[in-house]
Tab-separated table of C-alpha atoms and ligand atoms in Angstrom:
chain	number	residue	atom	x	y	z
A	1	MET	CA	0.000	0.000	0.000
A	2	ALA	CA	1.411	3.383	-0.926
A	3	LEU	CA	1.489	6.057	1.762
A	4	ILE	CA	-0.519	9.125	0.829
A	5	THR	CA	2.298	11.410	1.983
A	6	LYS	CA	5.565	11.588	3.903
A	7	ALA	CA	7.074	14.049	6.393
A	8	VAL	CA	7.774	17.497	4.913
A	9	ARG	CA	11.346	17.966	3.645
A	10	GLY	CA	13.669	19.232	6.363
A	11	THR	CA	11.502	17.944	9.233
A	12	ARG	CA	12.228	14.854	11.269
A	13	ASP	CA	10.199	12.482	13.385
A	14	VAL	CA	11.706	11.638	16.743
A	15	LEU	CA	10.997	7.957	17.299
A	16	PRO	CA	10.691	6.432	20.766
A	17	HIS	CA	14.249	5.085	20.810
A	18	GLU	CA	15.559	8.636	20.325
A	19	SER	CA	13.091	10.712	22.301
A	20	GLN	CA	14.434	9.520	25.644
A	21	ALA	CA	17.901	10.786	24.746
A	22	LEU	CA	16.546	14.123	23.529
A	23	ARG	CA	14.509	14.527	26.680
A	24	TYR	CA	17.655	13.844	28.695
A	25	ILE	CA	19.549	16.536	26.764
A	26	GLU	CA	16.766	19.080	27.213
A	27	ARG	CA	16.284	18.332	30.909
A	28	THR	CA	20.016	18.410	31.623
A	29	ALA	CA	20.365	21.769	29.873
A	30	LEU	CA	17.391	23.366	31.621
A	31	GLU	CA	18.491	22.050	35.020
A	32	LEU	CA	22.020	23.356	34.597
A	33	ALA	CA	20.597	26.734	33.529
A	34	GLN	CA	18.556	26.688	36.742
A	35	ALA	CA	21.805	26.439	38.699
A	36	TYR	CA	22.905	29.656	36.969
A	37	GLY	CA	19.647	31.359	37.962
A	38	TYR	CA	17.676	30.916	34.736
A	39	ALA	CA	13.995	29.982	34.940
A	40	GLU	CA	12.110	28.488	32.022
A	41	LEU	CA	10.055	30.717	29.736
A	42	ARG	CA	7.622	29.352	27.141
A	43	THR	CA	6.586	31.573	24.264
A	44	PRO	CA	4.289	30.952	21.274
A	45	VAL	CA	5.502	29.175	18.147
A	46	PHE	CA	4.408	32.103	15.986
A	47	GLU	CA	4.679	35.844	16.442
A	48	HIS	CA	3.844	38.967	14.457
A	49	THR	CA	6.293	39.105	11.561
A	50	GLU	CA	7.555	42.582	12.484
A	51	LEU	CA	8.966	41.227	15.758
A	52	PHE	CA	11.593	39.249	13.855
A	53	GLU	CA	12.137	41.916	11.208
A	54	ARG	CA	12.876	44.443	13.958
A	55	GLY	CA	14.441	42.057	16.442
A	56	MET	CA	16.786	40.161	14.115
A	57	GLY	CA	17.344	42.859	11.530
A	58	ASP	CA	15.949	42.989	8.022
A	59	THR	CA	19.331	42.530	6.348
A	60	THR	CA	19.961	39.142	7.973
A	61	ASP	CA	19.876	35.895	6.018
A	62	VAL	CA	17.213	34.563	8.352
A	63	VAL	CA	14.814	37.454	7.748
A	64	GLN	CA	15.620	37.866	4.072
A	65	LYS	CA	15.554	34.223	3.039
A	66	GLU	CA	14.639	31.750	5.743
A	67	MET	CA	11.415	32.751	7.506
A	68	TYR	CA	8.172	30.813	7.351
A	69	THR	CA	5.873	33.813	6.995
A	70	PHE	CA	2.206	33.616	6.093
A	71	PHE	CA	-1.054	35.506	6.413
A	72	ASP	CA	-3.497	33.992	8.879
A	73	LYS	CA	-7.225	33.875	8.150
A	74	GLY	CA	-7.589	37.336	9.680
A	75	GLY	CA	-5.105	38.732	7.169
A	76	ARG	CA	-2.266	39.291	9.716
A	77	SER	CA	1.291	38.500	8.742
A	78	VAL	CA	2.666	35.970	11.210
A	79	THR	CA	5.955	34.052	11.252
A	80	LEU	CA	6.968	30.726	12.764
A	81	ARG	CA	9.801	31.681	15.114
A	82	PRO	CA	13.245	31.194	13.555
A	83	GLU	CA	14.962	31.692	16.965
A	84	GLY	CA	14.136	32.358	20.594
A	85	THR	CA	15.627	35.721	21.534
A	86	ALA	CA	13.109	38.103	19.964
A	87	GLY	CA	10.111	36.244	21.427
A	88	ALA	CA	11.760	36.080	24.867
A	89	ALA	CA	12.497	39.812	24.841
A	90	ARG	CA	8.950	40.572	23.689
A	91	ALA	CA	7.403	38.380	26.409
A	92	CYS	CA	9.584	39.797	29.204
A	93	LEU	CA	8.759	43.350	28.104
A	94	GLU	CA	5.053	42.665	27.662
A	95	HIS	CA	4.733	41.162	31.149
A	96	GLY	CA	6.786	43.813	32.894
A	97	LEU	CA	9.595	41.435	33.932
A	98	LEU	CA	12.200	43.976	32.858
A	99	ALA	CA	10.709	46.576	35.215
A	100	GLU	CA	11.470	44.312	38.186
A	101	ALA	CA	14.839	43.632	39.812
A	102	LEU	CA	17.402	42.895	37.117
A	103	PRO	CA	18.955	40.811	35.756
A	104	CYS	CA	15.982	38.898	34.421
A	105	LYS	CA	17.235	35.460	33.404
A	106	VAL	CA	15.141	33.110	31.274
A	107	SER	CA	15.855	29.768	29.611
A	108	TYR	CA	13.968	27.747	27.033
A	109	VAL	CA	13.876	24.702	24.803
A	110	LEU	CA	11.912	25.406	21.678
A	111	ARG	CA	11.236	24.389	18.110
A	112	CYS	CA	12.456	26.842	15.496
A	113	TYR	CA	11.639	27.084	11.803
A	114	ARG	CA	13.925	28.199	9.006
A	115	TYR	CA	13.567	27.614	5.292
A	116	GLU	CA	17.121	26.392	4.679
A	117	LYS	CA	18.636	23.738	2.461
A	118	PRO	CA	18.358	20.575	4.577
A	119	GLN	CA	21.596	18.680	5.264
A	120	ALA	CA	23.246	16.924	8.209
A	121	GLY	CA	22.666	19.093	11.286
A	122	ARG	CA	20.547	21.582	9.346
A	123	TYR	CA	16.780	21.187	9.262
A	124	ARG	CA	13.733	23.303	8.547
A	125	GLU	CA	12.293	22.444	11.945
A	126	PHE	CA	14.899	22.154	14.684
A	127	SER	CA	15.188	22.591	18.446
A	128	GLN	CA	17.180	25.123	20.370
A	129	PHE	CA	18.138	25.265	23.989
A	130	GLY	CA	18.802	28.885	24.870
A	131	VAL	CA	19.043	31.423	27.648
A	132	GLU	CA	18.615	35.194	27.741
A	133	CYS	CA	19.879	37.502	30.475
A	134	PHE	CA	18.329	40.985	30.443
A	135	GLY	CA	19.842	43.904	32.332
A	136	ALA	CA	23.491	42.916	32.856
A	137	ALA	CA	26.242	45.056	31.366
A	138	THR	CA	29.458	43.850	32.990
A	139	PRO	CA	32.029	41.505	31.411
A	140	ALA	CA	31.303	39.048	34.234
A	141	ALA	CA	27.868	38.472	32.684
A	142	ASP	CA	29.416	37.627	29.300
A	143	ALA	CA	31.849	35.189	30.881
A	144	GLU	CA	29.091	33.535	32.930
A	145	LEU	CA	27.016	33.093	29.772
A	146	ILE	CA	29.859	31.488	27.834
A	147	ALA	CA	30.604	29.292	30.842
A	148	LEU	CA	27.005	28.041	30.922
A	149	ALA	CA	27.083	27.145	27.219
A	150	ALA	CA	30.411	25.317	27.582
A	151	GLU	CA	29.346	23.605	30.799
A	152	THR	CA	26.096	22.390	29.206
A	153	LEU	CA	28.113	20.585	26.546
A	154	ALA	CA	30.581	19.243	29.100
A	155	THR	CA	27.760	17.909	31.299
A	156	LEU	CA	26.393	16.062	28.278
A	157	SER	CA	29.906	14.616	27.652
A	158	VAL	CA	30.166	16.513	24.371
A	159	THR	CA	33.933	16.756	24.067
A	160	ASP	CA	35.983	17.851	21.027
A	161	THR	CA	34.638	21.388	21.011
A	162	ARG	CA	36.258	24.791	20.750
A	163	VAL	CA	35.069	28.120	22.162
A	164	GLU	CA	35.695	31.130	19.935
A	165	ILE	CA	35.038	34.687	21.015
A	166	ASN	CA	35.145	38.103	19.407
A	167	SER	CA	33.955	41.637	20.005
A	168	ILE	CA	32.038	43.437	17.298
A	169	GLY	CA	31.983	46.723	19.196
A	170	CYS	CA	29.109	49.100	19.770
A	171	PRO	CA	27.071	51.062	17.191
A	172	GLU	CA	29.497	53.977	17.658
A	173	CYS	CA	32.757	52.211	16.877
A	174	ARG	CA	31.050	50.046	14.301
A	175	LYS	CA	30.419	53.076	12.090
A	176	ARG	CA	34.128	53.319	11.308
A	177	TYR	CA	34.322	49.605	10.721
A	178	LEU	CA	31.328	49.619	8.385
A	179	ASP	CA	32.968	52.389	6.355
A	180	ALA	CA	36.128	50.305	6.036
A	181	LEU	CA	34.078	47.268	5.008
A	182	ARG	CA	32.120	49.247	2.430
A	183	ALA	CA	35.376	50.474	0.931
A	184	HIS	CA	36.701	46.909	0.781
A	185	PHE	CA	33.622	45.352	-0.803
A	186	ALA	CA	32.972	48.292	-3.143
A	187	GLN	CA	36.206	47.418	-4.999
A	188	ARG	CA	34.632	44.117	-6.050
A	189	GLN	CA	30.983	45.093	-5.940
A	190	SER	CA	30.037	43.505	-9.268
A	191	GLU	CA	31.243	40.071	-8.094
A	192	LEU	CA	29.038	40.005	-4.974
A	193	CYS	CA	25.787	38.034	-4.984
A	194	GLU	CA	22.574	39.965	-5.495
A	195	THR	CA	21.608	39.929	-1.801
A	196	CYS	CA	25.034	41.233	-0.775
A	197	GLN	CA	24.959	43.999	-3.392
A	198	GLY	CA	21.838	45.173	-1.578
A	199	ARG	CA	23.607	44.852	1.791
A	200	LEU	CA	26.647	46.873	0.767
A	201	GLU	CA	25.068	50.212	1.637
A	202	LYS	CA	22.763	49.133	4.450
A	203	ASN	CA	24.790	46.629	6.429
A	204	PRO	CA	28.045	45.400	4.869
A	205	MET	CA	28.799	43.286	7.964
A	206	ARG	CA	26.155	40.834	6.771
A	207	ILE	CA	28.299	40.106	3.708
A	208	LEU	CA	30.824	38.521	6.093
A	209	ASP	CA	28.493	35.629	6.853
A	210	CYS	CA	27.084	35.169	3.372
A	211	LYS	CA	27.277	31.512	2.385
A	212	SER	CA	27.969	32.154	-1.310
A	213	PRO	CA	31.555	30.989	-2.042
A	214	VAL	CA	32.405	34.121	-4.043
A	215	CYS	CA	31.237	36.501	-1.293
A	216	ALA	CA	32.957	34.314	1.318
A	217	GLY	CA	36.184	34.504	-0.720
A	218	ILE	CA	36.079	38.292	-0.938
A	219	ALA	CA	35.243	38.415	2.784
A	220	THR	CA	38.436	36.579	3.798
A	221	GLU	CA	40.481	39.653	2.860
A	222	ALA	CA	38.127	42.137	4.528
A	223	PRO	CA	39.379	44.186	7.501
A	224	THR	CA	38.490	42.643	10.869
A	225	VAL	CA	36.403	44.395	13.453
A	226	LEU	CA	38.821	44.099	16.392
A	227	GLU	CA	41.102	46.678	14.765
A	228	TYR	CA	38.271	49.214	14.910
A	229	ILE	CA	36.594	48.840	18.311
A	230	CYS	CA	36.663	51.842	20.677
A	231	ASP	CA	38.470	51.961	24.035
A	232	ALA	CA	35.341	51.218	26.087
A	233	CYS	CA	34.528	48.161	23.947
A	234	ALA	CA	38.149	46.991	24.062
A	235	GLU	CA	38.139	47.323	27.840
A	236	HIS	CA	34.920	45.319	28.058
A	237	PHE	CA	36.432	42.609	25.847
A	238	ASP	CA	39.567	42.500	28.038
A	239	GLY	CA	37.290	42.077	31.037
A	240	VAL	CA	35.518	39.119	29.426
A	241	LYS	CA	38.862	37.452	28.702
A	242	ARG	CA	40.036	38.053	32.287
A	243	TYR	CA	36.902	36.417	33.726
A	244	LEU	CA	37.214	33.459	31.348
A	245	ASP	CA	40.854	33.053	32.425
A	246	ALA	CA	39.803	33.281	36.075
A	247	ILE	CA	37.365	30.377	35.694
A	248	ALA	CA	39.906	28.480	33.558
A	249	LEU	CA	37.695	28.244	30.505
A	250	PRO	CA	39.810	27.838	27.357
A	251	TYR	CA	38.869	30.004	24.347
A	252	GLU	CA	40.319	31.351	21.147
A	253	ILE	CA	39.859	34.790	19.688
A	254	ASN	CA	38.408	34.686	16.211
A	255	PRO	CA	38.108	38.206	14.803
A	256	ARG	CA	35.978	36.870	11.948
A	257	ILE	CA	32.924	35.877	13.999
A	258	VAL	CA	30.189	38.417	13.360
A	259	ARG	CA	27.079	36.275	14.058
A	260	GLY	CA	24.018	36.158	11.886
A	261	LEU	CA	21.805	38.662	13.672
A	262	ASP	CA	21.888	42.438	13.477
A	263	TYR	CA	21.321	43.203	17.127
A	264	TYR	CA	24.601	41.878	18.505
A	265	THR	CA	26.980	44.317	20.217
A	266	ARG	CA	30.371	43.735	21.800
A	267	THR	CA	30.917	40.077	22.764
A	268	VAL	CA	29.958	37.356	20.302
A	269	PHE	CA	30.905	33.717	20.664
A	270	GLU	CA	30.496	30.341	19.055
A	271	ILE	CA	31.173	26.820	20.230
A	272	LEU	CA	32.247	24.688	17.315
A	273	SER	CA	32.670	20.990	16.886
A	274	GLU	CA	36.187	19.701	16.344
A	275	PHE	CA	34.978	16.144	15.911
A	276	PRO	CA	36.337	14.939	12.541
A	277	GLU	CA	32.966	14.235	10.905
A	278	ALA	CA	31.310	17.386	12.181
A	279	LYS	CA	34.323	19.702	12.071
A	280	GLY	CA	33.337	23.338	11.979
A	281	LEU	CA	29.654	22.753	12.715
A	282	VAL	CA	28.443	25.393	15.147
A	283	LEU	CA	26.875	23.785	18.199
A	284	ALA	CA	26.029	27.008	20.005
A	285	GLY	CA	26.256	30.686	19.316
A	286	GLY	CA	25.360	33.861	21.075
A	287	GLY	CA	26.548	37.078	22.585
A	288	ARG	CA	25.566	40.493	23.763
A	289	TYR	CA	22.697	42.464	22.240
A	290	ASP	CA	22.567	45.717	24.181
A	291	GLY	CA	20.323	47.415	21.614
A	292	LEU	CA	17.548	44.853	21.235
A	293	VAL	CA	15.176	45.707	24.082
A	294	GLU	CA	15.172	49.374	23.075
A	295	GLU	CA	14.612	48.360	19.455
A	296	LEU	CA	11.455	46.551	20.590
A	297	GLY	CA	10.112	49.573	22.435
A	298	GLY	CA	11.585	49.107	25.914
A	299	GLN	CA	14.163	51.015	27.962
A	300	HIS	CA	17.863	50.691	27.159
A	301	THR	CA	18.668	47.269	28.691
A	302	PRO	CA	22.086	45.687	28.136
A	303	SER	CA	21.411	42.000	27.559
A	304	LEU	CA	22.927	38.794	26.265
A	305	GLY	CA	22.091	35.191	25.441
A	306	PHE	CA	22.884	32.134	23.360
A	307	GLY	CA	21.157	29.422	21.363
A	308	MET	CA	22.327	25.816	21.137
A	309	GLY	CA	21.187	23.426	18.419
A	310	ILE	CA	19.852	20.344	20.183
A	311	GLU	CA	19.951	18.090	17.107
A	312	ARG	CA	23.585	19.070	16.474
A	313	VAL	CA	24.475	18.284	20.084
A	314	TRP	CA	22.705	14.937	19.766
A	315	LEU	CA	24.532	14.147	16.504
A	316	GLN	CA	27.843	14.764	18.209
A	317	MET	CA	26.841	12.757	21.288
A	318	GLN	CA	26.018	9.802	19.052
A	319	ALA	CA	29.279	10.116	17.159
A	320	LEU	CA	31.196	10.280	20.459
A	321	GLN	CA	29.098	7.481	21.974
A	322	ALA	CA	28.446	9.746	24.935
A	323	PRO	CA	26.875	7.945	27.899
A	324	LEU	CA	23.119	8.181	28.342
A	325	PRO	CA	20.949	7.298	31.314
A	326	GLU	CA	19.642	3.765	31.525
A	327	LYS	CA	16.849	2.970	29.061
A	328	HIS	CA	13.383	2.813	30.555
A	329	LEU	CA	12.528	-0.878	30.671
A	330	CYS	CA	9.420	-2.708	31.803
A	331	GLU	CA	9.873	-3.440	35.526
A	332	LEU	CA	7.325	-6.214	35.625
A	333	TYR	CA	5.506	-8.325	33.063
A	334	ILE	CA	2.487	-10.171	34.493
A	335	ALA	CA	1.708	-13.248	32.427
A	336	ALA	CA	-1.746	-14.795	32.797
A	337	MET	CA	-2.919	-18.357	32.070
A	338	ASN	CA	-6.672	-17.783	31.992
A	339	SER	CA	-9.214	-14.994	31.976
A	340	ASP	CA	-9.551	-14.795	35.790
A	341	ALA	CA	-5.789	-14.469	36.069
A	342	LEU	CA	-5.805	-11.802	33.370
A	343	GLN	CA	-8.285	-9.762	35.391
A	344	ARG	CA	-6.095	-10.095	38.468
A	345	ALA	CA	-3.126	-9.017	36.313
A	346	ALA	CA	-5.054	-5.913	35.253
A	347	GLN	CA	-5.793	-5.040	38.907
A	348	LEU	CA	-2.184	-5.527	39.983
A	349	ALA	CA	-0.872	-3.536	37.047
A	350	GLN	CA	-3.243	-0.682	37.829
A	351	GLU	CA	-2.077	-0.555	41.441
A	352	LEU	CA	1.639	-0.732	40.628
A	353	ARG	CA	1.420	1.830	37.818
A	354	ALA	CA	-0.242	4.257	40.225
A	355	SER	CA	3.022	4.071	42.215
A	356	GLY	CA	5.020	4.795	39.065
A	357	TRP	CA	6.186	1.287	38.108
A	358	HIS	CA	6.274	0.366	34.443
A	359	VAL	CA	4.106	-2.756	34.342
A	360	GLU	CA	2.642	-4.649	31.407
A	361	TYR	CA	0.371	-7.612	30.881
A	362	ASP	CA	-1.207	-9.279	27.890
A	363	ILE	CA	-3.705	-7.104	26.034
A	364	VAL	CA	-3.555	-8.881	22.692
A	365	GLY	CA	-4.763	-12.374	23.687
A	366	ARG	CA	-1.492	-14.322	23.430
A	367	SER	CA	-0.778	-17.833	24.671
A	368	LEU	CA	1.368	-18.133	27.829
A	369	LYS	CA	4.364	-19.102	25.727
A	370	ALA	CA	3.918	-16.089	23.475
A	371	GLN	CA	3.474	-13.833	26.508
A	372	MET	CA	6.825	-14.968	27.916
A	373	LYS	CA	8.471	-14.482	24.549
A	374	TYR	CA	7.090	-10.949	24.414
A	375	ALA	CA	8.302	-10.216	27.979
A	376	ASP	CA	11.745	-11.278	26.802
A	377	LYS	CA	11.546	-9.093	23.704
A	378	ILE	CA	10.739	-5.951	25.713
A	379	HIS	CA	13.513	-6.874	28.193
A	380	ALA	CA	11.107	-6.986	31.141
A	381	LYS	CA	13.208	-6.983	34.295
A	382	ASN	CA	10.834	-9.216	36.261
A	383	THR	CA	8.013	-11.564	35.386
A	384	VAL	CA	5.291	-13.260	37.350
A	385	VAL	CA	2.919	-15.923	36.048
A	386	LEU	CA	-0.667	-16.036	37.357
A	387	GLY	CA	-2.794	-19.163	36.911
A	388	GLU	CA	-5.378	-21.213	38.732
A	389	ASP	CA	-2.966	-22.309	41.503
A	390	GLU	CA	-1.646	-18.818	42.118
A	391	LEU	CA	-5.152	-17.393	42.446
A	392	LYS	CA	-6.213	-20.235	44.780
A	393	ASN	CA	-3.156	-19.898	47.066
A	394	GLN	CA	-2.889	-16.116	46.668
A	395	ARG	CA	0.835	-16.546	46.111
A	396	ALA	CA	3.018	-16.231	43.042
A	397	LYS	CA	6.699	-16.396	42.166
A	398	LEU	CA	8.380	-13.245	40.924
A	399	LYS	CA	11.323	-13.997	38.678
A	400	ASP	CA	14.284	-11.658	38.223
A	401	MET	CA	14.972	-12.107	34.522
A	402	LYS	CA	18.609	-11.174	34.780
A	403	THR	CA	19.705	-13.422	37.644
A	404	GLY	CA	16.923	-15.992	37.462
A	405	ALA	CA	16.366	-15.560	41.229
A	406	GLU	CA	12.818	-16.211	42.390
A	407	GLU	CA	10.910	-14.547	45.193
A	408	LEU	CA	7.608	-15.790	46.627
A	409	MET	CA	5.087	-12.956	46.804
A	410	THR	CA	1.630	-12.843	48.385
A	411	LEU	CA	-0.944	-11.457	45.984
A	412	PRO	CA	-2.903	-9.270	48.437
A	413	ASP	CA	0.349	-7.505	49.449
A	414	PHE	CA	1.982	-7.706	46.044
A	415	ALA	CA	2.386	-3.971	45.466
A	416	ASP	CA	4.017	-3.339	48.871
A	417	GLU	CA	6.273	-6.368	48.608
A	418	PHE	CA	7.313	-5.411	45.080
A	419	GLU	CA	8.157	-1.897	46.207
A	420	ARG	CA	10.314	-3.182	49.091
A	421	LEU	CA	12.065	-5.710	46.882
A	422	MET	CA	12.945	-3.093	44.273
A	423	LEU	CA	14.291	-0.764	46.969
A	424	ARG	CA	16.477	-3.567	48.326
A	425	ARG	CA	17.866	-4.115	44.832
A	426	VAL	CA	18.688	-0.427	44.409
A	427	GLU	CA	20.524	-0.511	47.758
A	428	ARG	CA	22.397	-3.618	46.687
A	429	ASP	CA	23.366	-2.010	43.360
A	430	ILE	CA	24.639	1.092	45.118
A	431	LEU	CA	26.660	-0.968	47.613
A	432	GLU	CA	28.129	-2.996	44.768
A	433	GLY	CA	29.012	0.140	42.837
A	434	PHE	CA	26.075	-0.075	40.422
A	435	GLY	CA	24.799	-3.008	38.466
A	436	ASP	CA	26.063	-3.458	34.928
A	437	ASP	CA	22.678	-2.430	33.503
A	438	VAL	CA	23.320	1.153	34.599
A	439	THR	CA	25.339	3.244	32.165
A	440	PRO	CA	27.852	4.980	34.415
A	441	PHE	CA	28.289	8.727	34.093
A	442	PRO	CA	31.846	9.797	33.451
A	443	GLN	CA	33.702	11.355	36.324
A	444	PRO	CA	34.306	15.091	35.920
B	501	ATP	P1	24.605	28.452	10.975
B	501	ATP	O1	25.746	29.377	10.724
B	501	ATP	O2	25.016	27.022	11.196
B	501	ATP	O3	23.500	28.612	9.969
B	501	ATP	P2	23.247	30.296	12.692
B	501	ATP	O4	24.244	31.356	12.956
B	501	ATP	O5	22.215	30.526	11.658
B	501	ATP	O6	23.988	28.902	12.390
B	501	ATP	P3	21.924	30.723	15.213
B	501	ATP	O7	20.888	31.613	14.638
B	501	ATP	O8	22.978	31.329	16.037
B	501	ATP	O9	22.563	29.843	14.049
B	501	ATP	O10	21.235	29.543	16.048
B	501	ATP	C1	21.858	28.970	17.194
B	501	ATP	C2	22.140	27.504	16.989
B	501	ATP	O11	20.992	26.817	16.496
B	501	ATP	C3	23.206	27.221	15.961
B	501	ATP	O12	24.474	27.337	16.516
B	501	ATP	C4	22.900	25.792	15.575
B	501	ATP	O13	23.456	24.887	16.519
B	501	ATP	C5	21.406	25.743	15.650
B	501	ATP	N1	20.801	25.884	14.320
B	501	ATP	C6	20.660	27.001	13.572
B	501	ATP	N2	20.030	26.738	12.421
B	501	ATP	C7	19.772	25.395	12.427
B	501	ATP	C8	19.113	24.503	11.518
B	501	ATP	N3	18.592	24.919	10.380
B	501	ATP	N4	19.025	23.187	11.865
B	501	ATP	C9	19.532	22.729	13.033
B	501	ATP	N5	20.149	23.529	13.926
B	501	ATP	C10	20.265	24.848	13.643
B	502	MG	MG1	21.915	29.907	9.699
């Protein structure tokens, strides 16, 4: 039978064997962010289009080429969010969070949408973990932000990465830099792609991250921004480096990072993969955007944040065979030999599940032999068989499928006895330095 349709190009289904790992990544990231004082914020998937045009800048690749923009049935132009910062700033402003004690620190895991050419690590629907810190101007804030991004990867055992930082100055010192860039690109104007010809006047910095090979070639000889930043910006950048040194976080200075969004000021950073197959892929990127909140109608609020591509992190974790928490397995499979026993199985399962145990029994009408085969297939940790004798004596044998050890249980107290038995096993595993079914976490 032919399927009537398949998933849209650039989107991916997360199947059960993968979703547990992704949930682990997301939870780990959000929990670590919590330790840095960030609380989770959830914003809508779509926003008014002008939010991104204003918030990201209308000369950016994302706004010019990659947004999923459409008119809703009321004739309003709305856009599926391509990133998290603009929506977070809008929400914090709208709900008055920036009028309270600052800094205001928010974190999120969200789906983003960009119409890009799909390839490994690049999708049209993808997930970002990100944080935004509103109302913090000092270099310590920049260093703390970079530390959180790096620490998130380290906690997930994502090794083989490199932190690169740069300063792109403030709007004041950038004027001189933009003039120098214009002069550079004007010499070879006719060779630039059409989009970049349009950017030459308005925002020549955008030409630096154009993906066209010709523009990229011309960009390699362009002057770099660090030569142009003013004393105050240079001092801020020195401060960031000092704090990073103080917390012993290795970094490299890459004067060519400009970041894809218009609203960045001063510090920008990227964490790149150095893993052979993924070399150069950007796992996380972010920086300071002191002008954004004002751009959206708020007070001047120095702010900063980063976004991390969850699928890219997961790709690298798979390639590195990074450890993951133990797979969720069925704790107990209750096999039943007749319909009375099946009813008793249903009751027991109900009771145990209410206490959080993963319990299964036969709901497809299999023979006993087939039930046991199925229990084996799902790697049930324990099994119990209920039949006429068990119901008559109100006793049944629980079998540990790994060791083969059997334990006589009384049916009326089954749930309590099961709970105690499982606790004893956890204690035993801890005393023995964990059973071999637990994937150990690496030592820091
Ligand atoms: P790139 O240069 O790779 O296009 P970007 O500068 O457009 O990245 P950001 O806007 O900074 O990316 O987004 C933050 C992070 O989100 C990126 O570092 C990356 O890990 C991830 N990301 C961005 N676009 C995609 C995509 N299309 N598919 C998967 N992940 C993405
Ligand atoms: Mg991009």
